[in-house]
CSV table of C-alpha atoms in Angstrom, one decimal:
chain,number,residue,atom,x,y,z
A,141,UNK,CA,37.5,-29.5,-36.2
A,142,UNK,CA,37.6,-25.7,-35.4
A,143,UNK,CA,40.5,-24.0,-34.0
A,144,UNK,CA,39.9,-22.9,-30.6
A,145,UNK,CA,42.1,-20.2,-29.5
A,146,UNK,CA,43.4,-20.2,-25.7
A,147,UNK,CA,41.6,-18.4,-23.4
A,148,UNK,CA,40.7,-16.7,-19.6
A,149,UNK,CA,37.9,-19.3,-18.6
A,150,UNK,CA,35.6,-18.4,-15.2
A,151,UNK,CA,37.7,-20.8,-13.4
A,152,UNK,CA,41.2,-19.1,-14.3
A,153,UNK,CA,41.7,-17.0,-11.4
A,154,UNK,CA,45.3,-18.1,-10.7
A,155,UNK,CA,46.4,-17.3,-14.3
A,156,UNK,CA,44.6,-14.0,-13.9
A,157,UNK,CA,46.4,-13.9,-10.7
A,158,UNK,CA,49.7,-14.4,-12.4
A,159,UNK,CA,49.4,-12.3,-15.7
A,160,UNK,CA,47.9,-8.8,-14.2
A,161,UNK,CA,49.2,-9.0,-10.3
A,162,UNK,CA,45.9,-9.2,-9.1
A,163,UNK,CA,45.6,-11.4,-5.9
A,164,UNK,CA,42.5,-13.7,-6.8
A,165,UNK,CA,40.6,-13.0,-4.3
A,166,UNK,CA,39.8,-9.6,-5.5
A,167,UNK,CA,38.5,-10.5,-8.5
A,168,UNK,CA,35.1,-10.5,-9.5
A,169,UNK,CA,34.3,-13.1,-12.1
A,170,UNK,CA,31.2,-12.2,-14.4
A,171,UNK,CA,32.9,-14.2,-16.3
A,172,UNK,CA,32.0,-17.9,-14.4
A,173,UNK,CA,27.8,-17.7,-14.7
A,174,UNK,CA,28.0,-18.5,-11.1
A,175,UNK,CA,25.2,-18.0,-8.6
A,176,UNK,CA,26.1,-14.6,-7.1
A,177,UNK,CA,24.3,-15.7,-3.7
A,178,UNK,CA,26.7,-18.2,-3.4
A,179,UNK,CA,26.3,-21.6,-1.9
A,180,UNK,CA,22.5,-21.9,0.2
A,181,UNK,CA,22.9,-21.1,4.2
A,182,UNK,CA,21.3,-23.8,5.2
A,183,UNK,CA,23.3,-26.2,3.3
A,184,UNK,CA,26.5,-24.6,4.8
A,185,UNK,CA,24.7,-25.3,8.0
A,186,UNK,CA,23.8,-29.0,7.4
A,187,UNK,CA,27.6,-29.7,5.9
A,188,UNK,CA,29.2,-28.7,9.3
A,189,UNK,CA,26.3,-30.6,11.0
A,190,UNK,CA,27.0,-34.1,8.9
A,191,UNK,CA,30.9,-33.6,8.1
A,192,UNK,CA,31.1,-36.9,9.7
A,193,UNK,CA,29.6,-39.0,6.4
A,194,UNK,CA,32.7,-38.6,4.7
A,195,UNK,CA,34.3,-41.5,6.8
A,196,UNK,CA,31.5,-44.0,5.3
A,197,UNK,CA,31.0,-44.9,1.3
A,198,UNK,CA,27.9,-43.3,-0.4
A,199,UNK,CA,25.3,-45.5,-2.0
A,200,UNK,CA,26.4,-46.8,-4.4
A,201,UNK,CA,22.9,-46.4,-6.1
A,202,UNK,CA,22.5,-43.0,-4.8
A,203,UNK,CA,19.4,-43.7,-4.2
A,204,UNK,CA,18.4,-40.9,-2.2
A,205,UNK,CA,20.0,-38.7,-4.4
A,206,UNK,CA,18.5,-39.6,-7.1
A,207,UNK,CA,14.7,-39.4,-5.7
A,208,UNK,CA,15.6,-35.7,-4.3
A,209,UNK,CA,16.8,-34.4,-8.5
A,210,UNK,CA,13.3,-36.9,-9.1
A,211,UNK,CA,11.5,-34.5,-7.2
A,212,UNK,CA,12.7,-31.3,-8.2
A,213,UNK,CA,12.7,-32.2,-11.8
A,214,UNK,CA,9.2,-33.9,-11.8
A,215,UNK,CA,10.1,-36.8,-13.6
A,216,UNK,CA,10.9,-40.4,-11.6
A,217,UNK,CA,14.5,-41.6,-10.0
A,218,UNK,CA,14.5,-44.9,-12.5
A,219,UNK,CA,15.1,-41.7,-15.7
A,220,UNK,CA,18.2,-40.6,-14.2
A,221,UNK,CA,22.0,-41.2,-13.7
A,222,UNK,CA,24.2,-38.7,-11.6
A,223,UNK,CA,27.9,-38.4,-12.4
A,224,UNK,CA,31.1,-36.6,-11.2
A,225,UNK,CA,29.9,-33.6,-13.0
A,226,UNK,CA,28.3,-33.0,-16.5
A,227,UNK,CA,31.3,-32.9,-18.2
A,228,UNK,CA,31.8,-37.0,-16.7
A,229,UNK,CA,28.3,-37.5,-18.2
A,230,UNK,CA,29.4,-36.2,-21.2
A,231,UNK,CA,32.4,-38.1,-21.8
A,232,UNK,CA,31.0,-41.3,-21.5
A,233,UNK,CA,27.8,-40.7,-23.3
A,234,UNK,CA,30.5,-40.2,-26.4
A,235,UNK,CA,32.2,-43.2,-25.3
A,236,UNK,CA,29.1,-45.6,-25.3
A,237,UNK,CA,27.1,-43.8,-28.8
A,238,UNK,CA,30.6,-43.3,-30.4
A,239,UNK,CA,29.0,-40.9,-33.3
A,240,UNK,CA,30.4,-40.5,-36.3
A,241,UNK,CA,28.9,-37.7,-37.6
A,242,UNK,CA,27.5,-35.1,-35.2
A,243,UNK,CA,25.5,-31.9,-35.6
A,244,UNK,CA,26.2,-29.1,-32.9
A,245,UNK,CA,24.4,-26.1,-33.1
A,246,UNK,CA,26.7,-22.7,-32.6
A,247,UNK,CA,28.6,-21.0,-31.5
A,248,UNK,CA,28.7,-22.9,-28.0
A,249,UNK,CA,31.0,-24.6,-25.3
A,250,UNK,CA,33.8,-26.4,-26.8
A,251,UNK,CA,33.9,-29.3,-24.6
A,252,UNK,CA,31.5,-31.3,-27.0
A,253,UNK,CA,33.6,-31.1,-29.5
A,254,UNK,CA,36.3,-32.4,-27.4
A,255,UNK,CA,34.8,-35.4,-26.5
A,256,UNK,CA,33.4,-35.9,-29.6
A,257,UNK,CA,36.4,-36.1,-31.2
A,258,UNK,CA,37.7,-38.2,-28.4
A,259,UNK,CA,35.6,-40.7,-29.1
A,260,UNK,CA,36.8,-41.0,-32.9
A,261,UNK,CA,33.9,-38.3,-34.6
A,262,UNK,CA,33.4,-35.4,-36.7
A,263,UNK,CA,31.5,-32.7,-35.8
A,264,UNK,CA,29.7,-29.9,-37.9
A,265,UNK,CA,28.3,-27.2,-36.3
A,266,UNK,CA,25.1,-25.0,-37.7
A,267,UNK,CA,25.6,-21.5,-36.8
A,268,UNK,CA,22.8,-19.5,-35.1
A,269,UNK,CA,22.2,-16.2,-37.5
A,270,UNK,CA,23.3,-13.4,-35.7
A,271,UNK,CA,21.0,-11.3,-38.0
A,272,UNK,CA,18.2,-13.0,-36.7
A,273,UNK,CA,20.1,-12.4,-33.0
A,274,UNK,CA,20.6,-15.6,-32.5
A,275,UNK,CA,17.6,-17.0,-32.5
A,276,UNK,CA,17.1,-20.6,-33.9
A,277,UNK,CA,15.2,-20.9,-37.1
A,278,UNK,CA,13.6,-24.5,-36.4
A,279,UNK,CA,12.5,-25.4,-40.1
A,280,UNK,CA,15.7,-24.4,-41.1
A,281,UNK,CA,17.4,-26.8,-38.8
A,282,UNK,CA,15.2,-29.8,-39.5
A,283,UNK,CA,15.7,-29.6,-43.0
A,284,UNK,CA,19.5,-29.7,-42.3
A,285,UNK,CA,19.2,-33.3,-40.2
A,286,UNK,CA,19.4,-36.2,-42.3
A,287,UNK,CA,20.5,-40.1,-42.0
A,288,UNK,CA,24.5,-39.0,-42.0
A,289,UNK,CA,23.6,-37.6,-38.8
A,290,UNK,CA,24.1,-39.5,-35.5
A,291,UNK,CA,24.2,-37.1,-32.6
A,292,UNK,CA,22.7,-33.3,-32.3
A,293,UNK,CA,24.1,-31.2,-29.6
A,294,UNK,CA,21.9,-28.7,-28.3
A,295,UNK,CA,22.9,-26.0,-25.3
A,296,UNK,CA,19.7,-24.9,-24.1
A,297,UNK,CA,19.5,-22.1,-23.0
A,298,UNK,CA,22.8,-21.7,-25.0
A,299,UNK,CA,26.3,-20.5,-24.1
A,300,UNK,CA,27.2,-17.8,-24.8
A,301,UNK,CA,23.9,-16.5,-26.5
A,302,UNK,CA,21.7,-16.8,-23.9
A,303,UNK,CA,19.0,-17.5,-26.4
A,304,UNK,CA,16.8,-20.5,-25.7
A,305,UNK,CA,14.6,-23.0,-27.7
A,306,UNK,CA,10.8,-23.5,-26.0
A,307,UNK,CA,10.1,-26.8,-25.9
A,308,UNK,CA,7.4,-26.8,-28.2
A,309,UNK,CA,10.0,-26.4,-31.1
A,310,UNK,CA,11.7,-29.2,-29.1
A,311,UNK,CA,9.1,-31.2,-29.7
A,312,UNK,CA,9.8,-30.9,-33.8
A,313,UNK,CA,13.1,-31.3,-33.7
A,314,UNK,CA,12.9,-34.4,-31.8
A,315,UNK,CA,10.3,-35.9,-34.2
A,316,UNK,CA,12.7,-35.2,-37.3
A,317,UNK,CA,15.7,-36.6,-35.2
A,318,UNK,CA,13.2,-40.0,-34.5
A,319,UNK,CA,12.9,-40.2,-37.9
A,320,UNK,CA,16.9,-40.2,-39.4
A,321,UNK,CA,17.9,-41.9,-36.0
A,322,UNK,CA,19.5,-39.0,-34.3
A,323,UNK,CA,20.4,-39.4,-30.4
A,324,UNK,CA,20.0,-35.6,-28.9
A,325,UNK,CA,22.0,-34.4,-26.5
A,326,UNK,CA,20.4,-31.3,-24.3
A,327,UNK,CA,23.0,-29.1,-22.4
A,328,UNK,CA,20.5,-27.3,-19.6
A,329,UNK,CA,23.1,-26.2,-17.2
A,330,UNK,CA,21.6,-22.1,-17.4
A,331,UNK,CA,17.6,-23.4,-17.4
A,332,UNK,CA,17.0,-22.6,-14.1
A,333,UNK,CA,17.8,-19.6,-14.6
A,334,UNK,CA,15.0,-18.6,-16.8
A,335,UNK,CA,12.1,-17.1,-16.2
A,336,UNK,CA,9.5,-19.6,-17.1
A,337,UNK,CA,11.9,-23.3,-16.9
A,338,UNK,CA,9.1,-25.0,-17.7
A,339,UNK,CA,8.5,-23.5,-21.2
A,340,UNK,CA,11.9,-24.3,-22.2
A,341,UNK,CA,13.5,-27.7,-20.1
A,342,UNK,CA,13.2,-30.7,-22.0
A,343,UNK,CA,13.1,-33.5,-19.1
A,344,UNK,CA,8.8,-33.5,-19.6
A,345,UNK,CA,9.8,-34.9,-23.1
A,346,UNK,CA,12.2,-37.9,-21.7
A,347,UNK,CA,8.6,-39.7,-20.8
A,348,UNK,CA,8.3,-39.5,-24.7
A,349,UNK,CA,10.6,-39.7,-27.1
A,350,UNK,CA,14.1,-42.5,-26.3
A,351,UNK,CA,16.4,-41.0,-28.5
A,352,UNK,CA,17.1,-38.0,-25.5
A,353,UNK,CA,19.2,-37.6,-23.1
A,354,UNK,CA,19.8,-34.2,-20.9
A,355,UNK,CA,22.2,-33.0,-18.4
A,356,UNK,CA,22.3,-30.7,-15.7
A,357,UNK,CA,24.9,-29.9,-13.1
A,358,UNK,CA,25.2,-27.7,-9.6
A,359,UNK,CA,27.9,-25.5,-10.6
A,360,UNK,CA,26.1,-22.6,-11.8
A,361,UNK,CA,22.8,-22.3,-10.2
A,362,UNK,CA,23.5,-24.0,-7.0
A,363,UNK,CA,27.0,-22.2,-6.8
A,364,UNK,CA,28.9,-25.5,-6.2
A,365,UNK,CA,31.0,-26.1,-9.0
A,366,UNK,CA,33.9,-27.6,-6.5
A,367,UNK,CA,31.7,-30.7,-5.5
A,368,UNK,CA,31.5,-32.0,-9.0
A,369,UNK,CA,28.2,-32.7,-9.4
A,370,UNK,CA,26.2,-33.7,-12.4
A,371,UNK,CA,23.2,-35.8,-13.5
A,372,UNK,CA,21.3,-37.3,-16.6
A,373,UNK,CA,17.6,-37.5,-17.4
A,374,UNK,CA,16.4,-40.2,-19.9
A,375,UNK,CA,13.9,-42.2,-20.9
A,376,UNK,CA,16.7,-44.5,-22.9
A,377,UNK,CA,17.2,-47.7,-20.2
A,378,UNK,CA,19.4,-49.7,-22.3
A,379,UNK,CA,21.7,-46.4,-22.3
A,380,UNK,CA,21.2,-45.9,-18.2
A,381,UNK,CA,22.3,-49.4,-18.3
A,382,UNK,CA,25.6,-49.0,-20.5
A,383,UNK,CA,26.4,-45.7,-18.4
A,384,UNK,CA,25.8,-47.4,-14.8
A,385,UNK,CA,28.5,-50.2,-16.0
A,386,UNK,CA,30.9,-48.2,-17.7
A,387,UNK,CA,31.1,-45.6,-14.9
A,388,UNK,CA,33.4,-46.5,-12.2
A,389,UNK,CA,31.1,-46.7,-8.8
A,390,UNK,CA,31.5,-44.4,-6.5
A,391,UNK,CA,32.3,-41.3,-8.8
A,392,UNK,CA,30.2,-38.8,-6.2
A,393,UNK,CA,31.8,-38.4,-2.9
A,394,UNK,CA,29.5,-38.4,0.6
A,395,UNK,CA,30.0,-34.9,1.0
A,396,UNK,CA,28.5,-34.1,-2.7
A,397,UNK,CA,25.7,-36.2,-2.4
A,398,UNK,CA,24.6,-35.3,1.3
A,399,UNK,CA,24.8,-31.6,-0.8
A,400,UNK,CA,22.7,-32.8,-3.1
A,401,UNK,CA,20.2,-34.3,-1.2
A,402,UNK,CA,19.6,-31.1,0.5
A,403,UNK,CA,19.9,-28.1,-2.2
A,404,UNK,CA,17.2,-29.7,-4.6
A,405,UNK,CA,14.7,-29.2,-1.8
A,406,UNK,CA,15.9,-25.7,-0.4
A,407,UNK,CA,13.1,-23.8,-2.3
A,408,UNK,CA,13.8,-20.5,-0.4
A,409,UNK,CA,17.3,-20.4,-1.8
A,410,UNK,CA,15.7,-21.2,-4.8
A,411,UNK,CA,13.3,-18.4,-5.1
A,412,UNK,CA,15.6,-16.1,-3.7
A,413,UNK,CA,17.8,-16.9,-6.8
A,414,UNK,CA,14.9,-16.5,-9.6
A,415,UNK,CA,14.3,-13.5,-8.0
A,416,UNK,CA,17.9,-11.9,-7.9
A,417,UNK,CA,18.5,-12.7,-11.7
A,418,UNK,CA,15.2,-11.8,-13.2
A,419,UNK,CA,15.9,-8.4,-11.0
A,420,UNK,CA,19.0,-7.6,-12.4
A,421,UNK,CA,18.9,-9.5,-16.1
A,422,UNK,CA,15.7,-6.8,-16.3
A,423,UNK,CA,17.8,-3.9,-14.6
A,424,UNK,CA,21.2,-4.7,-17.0
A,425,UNK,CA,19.2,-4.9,-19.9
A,426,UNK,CA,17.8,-1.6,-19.9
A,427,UNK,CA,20.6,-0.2,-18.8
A,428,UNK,CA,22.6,-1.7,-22.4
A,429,UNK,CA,20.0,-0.7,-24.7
A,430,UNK,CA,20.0,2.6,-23.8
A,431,UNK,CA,23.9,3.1,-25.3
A,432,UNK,CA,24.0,2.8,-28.9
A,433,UNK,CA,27.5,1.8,-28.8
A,434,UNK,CA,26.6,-1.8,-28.0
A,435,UNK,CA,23.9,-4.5,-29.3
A,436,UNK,CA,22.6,-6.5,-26.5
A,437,UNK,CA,21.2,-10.1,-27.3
A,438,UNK,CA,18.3,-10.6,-25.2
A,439,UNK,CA,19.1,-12.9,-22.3
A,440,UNK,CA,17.4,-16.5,-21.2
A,441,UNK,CA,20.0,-17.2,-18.7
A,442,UNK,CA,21.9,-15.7,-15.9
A,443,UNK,CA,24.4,-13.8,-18.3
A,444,UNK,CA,24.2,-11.7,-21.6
A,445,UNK,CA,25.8,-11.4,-25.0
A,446,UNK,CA,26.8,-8.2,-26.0
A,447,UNK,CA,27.9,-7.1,-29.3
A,448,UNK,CA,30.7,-4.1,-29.8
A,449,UNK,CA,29.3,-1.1,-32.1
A,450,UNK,CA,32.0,1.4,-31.5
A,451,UNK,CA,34.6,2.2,-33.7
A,452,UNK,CA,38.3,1.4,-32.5
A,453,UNK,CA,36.4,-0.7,-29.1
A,454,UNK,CA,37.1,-4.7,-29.0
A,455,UNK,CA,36.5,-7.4,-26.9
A,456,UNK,CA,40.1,-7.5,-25.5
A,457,UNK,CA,40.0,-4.2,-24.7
A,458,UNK,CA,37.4,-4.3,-22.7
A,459,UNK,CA,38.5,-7.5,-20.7
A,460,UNK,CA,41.6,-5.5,-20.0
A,461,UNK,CA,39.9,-2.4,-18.8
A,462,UNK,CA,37.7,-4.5,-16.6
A,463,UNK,CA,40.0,-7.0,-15.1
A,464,UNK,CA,42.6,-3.6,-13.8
A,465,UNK,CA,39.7,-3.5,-11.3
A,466,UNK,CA,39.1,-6.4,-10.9
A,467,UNK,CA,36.2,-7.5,-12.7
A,468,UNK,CA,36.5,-10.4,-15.5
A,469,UNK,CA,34.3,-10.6,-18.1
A,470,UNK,CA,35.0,-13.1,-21.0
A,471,UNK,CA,35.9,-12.3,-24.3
A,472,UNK,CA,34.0,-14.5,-26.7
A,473,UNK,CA,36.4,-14.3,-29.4
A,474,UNK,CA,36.9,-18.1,-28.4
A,475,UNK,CA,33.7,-19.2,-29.6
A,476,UNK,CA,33.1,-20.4,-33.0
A,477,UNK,CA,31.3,-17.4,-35.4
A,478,UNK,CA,32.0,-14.9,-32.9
A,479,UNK,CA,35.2,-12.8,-33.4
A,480,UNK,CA,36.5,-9.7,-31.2
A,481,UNK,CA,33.5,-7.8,-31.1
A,482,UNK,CA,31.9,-10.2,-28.6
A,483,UNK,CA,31.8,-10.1,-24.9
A,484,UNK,CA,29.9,-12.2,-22.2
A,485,UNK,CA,28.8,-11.6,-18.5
A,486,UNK,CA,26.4,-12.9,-15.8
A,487,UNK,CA,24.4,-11.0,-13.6
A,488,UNK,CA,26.1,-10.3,-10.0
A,489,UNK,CA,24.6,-8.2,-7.2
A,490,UNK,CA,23.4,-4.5,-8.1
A,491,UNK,CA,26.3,-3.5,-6.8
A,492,UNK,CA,28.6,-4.9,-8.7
A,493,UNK,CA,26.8,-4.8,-11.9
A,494,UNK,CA,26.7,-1.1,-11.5
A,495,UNK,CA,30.3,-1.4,-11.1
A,496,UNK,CA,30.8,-3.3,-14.2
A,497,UNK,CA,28.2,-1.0,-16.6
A,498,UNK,CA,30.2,1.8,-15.2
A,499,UNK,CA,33.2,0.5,-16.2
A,500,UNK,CA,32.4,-0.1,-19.6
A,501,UNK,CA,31.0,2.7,-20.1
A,502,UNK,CA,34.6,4.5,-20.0
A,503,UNK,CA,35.6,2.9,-23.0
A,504,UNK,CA,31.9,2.7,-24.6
């Protein structure tokens, strides 16, 4: 297993708090790849308006629920399983498949690693080139998959690259993975986010192929990372089966799934959001190429990798400039094949990413 080195995460604002004086409120997190709208209006408004459904059970079929994520995914309520958060999903897909060997590709969140070896496996990871900026080479990684192999963990579009795969190389890894009996796992917690989902989500293929599985959550792109809210998509039922009786019932609260029920359908928050982030990924970006002291990795997501060409400049160095006003950015030294010349952020409002660039730019 790799060493992972302690770090600020998004959600760390107390620490922050604690270690620079800053009272947490008056930090900006770019750090968190949260929605910078914030939660939808009009689910705010429809919260207030059914506060009372927390005194009754939910479903415990989430039924409902489950037809409003049908619908906004286009695939049908019978594919999918919602959870107390991906990372719930996560935990007992390891706990049910139990891999012994798994294959994730990097450098990426660390949690799968966790749980894989949680549940008693190994995992190798195959690095994205950054010569090739971090772009997959699909041949390359099909020729790597063999029988020893019993998971593959893809983040797609991947943290902290931002670099996605379209689902038309999907397709190809998918048919290799059939072949050596490889379950694949699809992280697409940022997809929304991209320009064209379509071209890159995976949930079309779930009709397809039994041997995928992928999650999504409401933390990010709904801005609602506090209601702990996560779902599955798969084609697999006997798998649906083993998570529905594994999981304890009952693991989404009334208020969460009343949310949910109402921000899969709330296309003008939806819109709005697209709209926001392709704005601003377009407007950062041009803004980073145009200093030669940094490398920018061109961005899927809602945030941006950014490489550190200047002399005597690192990654800490810049988290501390930035966080003494109040911004956090994160410092991807953390993540495997990445050392201090790496930092992350998400897009935020023009105002406050012209606060950040201009930040930056002191030291860069």
């Amino acid at each position: 297993m790799l060493k992972h080195i302690d770090h600020f995460h998004g959600s760390d604002l107390e620490k922050i708090e604690a270690e620079y004086g800053i009272k947490k409120e008056e930090i900006t997190s770019f750090s968190a790849n949260v929605n910078p709208l914030g939660i939808s209006p009009k689910m705010r408004r429809a919260l207030i308006d059914r506060i009372d459904c927390i005194t009754s059970y939910p479903d415990r079929e989430y039924t409902a629920l489950r037809r409003c994520i049908a619908d906004y995914t286009k695939t049908v309520p019978e594919h999918i399983v919602v959870g107390n958060g991906s990372t719930e999903l996560i935990s007992l897909i390891m706990q049910l498949e139990r891999p012994k060997k798994a294959m994730i590709i990097g450098p990426t969140y660390s949690e799968y690693e966790r749980e894989i070896s949680l549940a008693g496996g190994l995992s190798l990871y195959y690095p994205l080139p950054e010569p090739k900026n971090f772009v997959l080479d699909t041949k390359d990684l099909c020729a790597h998959l063999n029988e020893t192999l019993d998971l593959l963990v893809i983040c797609n579009p991947n943290n902290p690259t931002s670099t996605a795969i379209p689902t038309t190389s999907m397709r190809q890894i998918l048919d290799v993975c059939k072949q050596y009996h490889i379950c694949v796992l699809i992280d697409e917690t940022y997809v929304e986010f991209a320009e064209d989902v379509q071209a890159i989500s995976s949930i079309s293929l779930t009709h397809y192929y039994n041997n995928l599985v992928i999650l999504r959550g409401i933390s990010k792109f709904f801005a609602s990372p506090g209601l702990r809210l996560g779902y599955a998509v798969t084609g697999n039922q006997d798998l649906l089966g083993r998570i529905n009786t594994l999981k304890n019932p009952w693991t989404i609260n009334s208020l969460a799934a009343v949310a949910g029920e109402l921000m899969f359908s709330d296309t003008e928050y939806i819109t709005a959001t697209r709209q926001l982030i392709s704005q601003e990924r377009a407007h950062c970006m041009e803004e980073l190429r145009s200093l030669s002291t940094v490398k920018a990795y061109d961005p899927t997501a809602n945030f941006v990798l950014v490489r550190i060409l200047k002399e005597g400049v690192d990654a800490q160095m810049l988290f501390e400039h930035a966080i003494r006003r109040g911004l956090m950015i994160r410092n991807c030294s953390t993540f495997p094949f990445l050392g201090n010349g790496f930092i992350r952020f998400c897009f935020m409002s023009p105002e406050k990413n012209r606060e950040l660039l201009d930040c930056l730019k002191e030291l860069l």
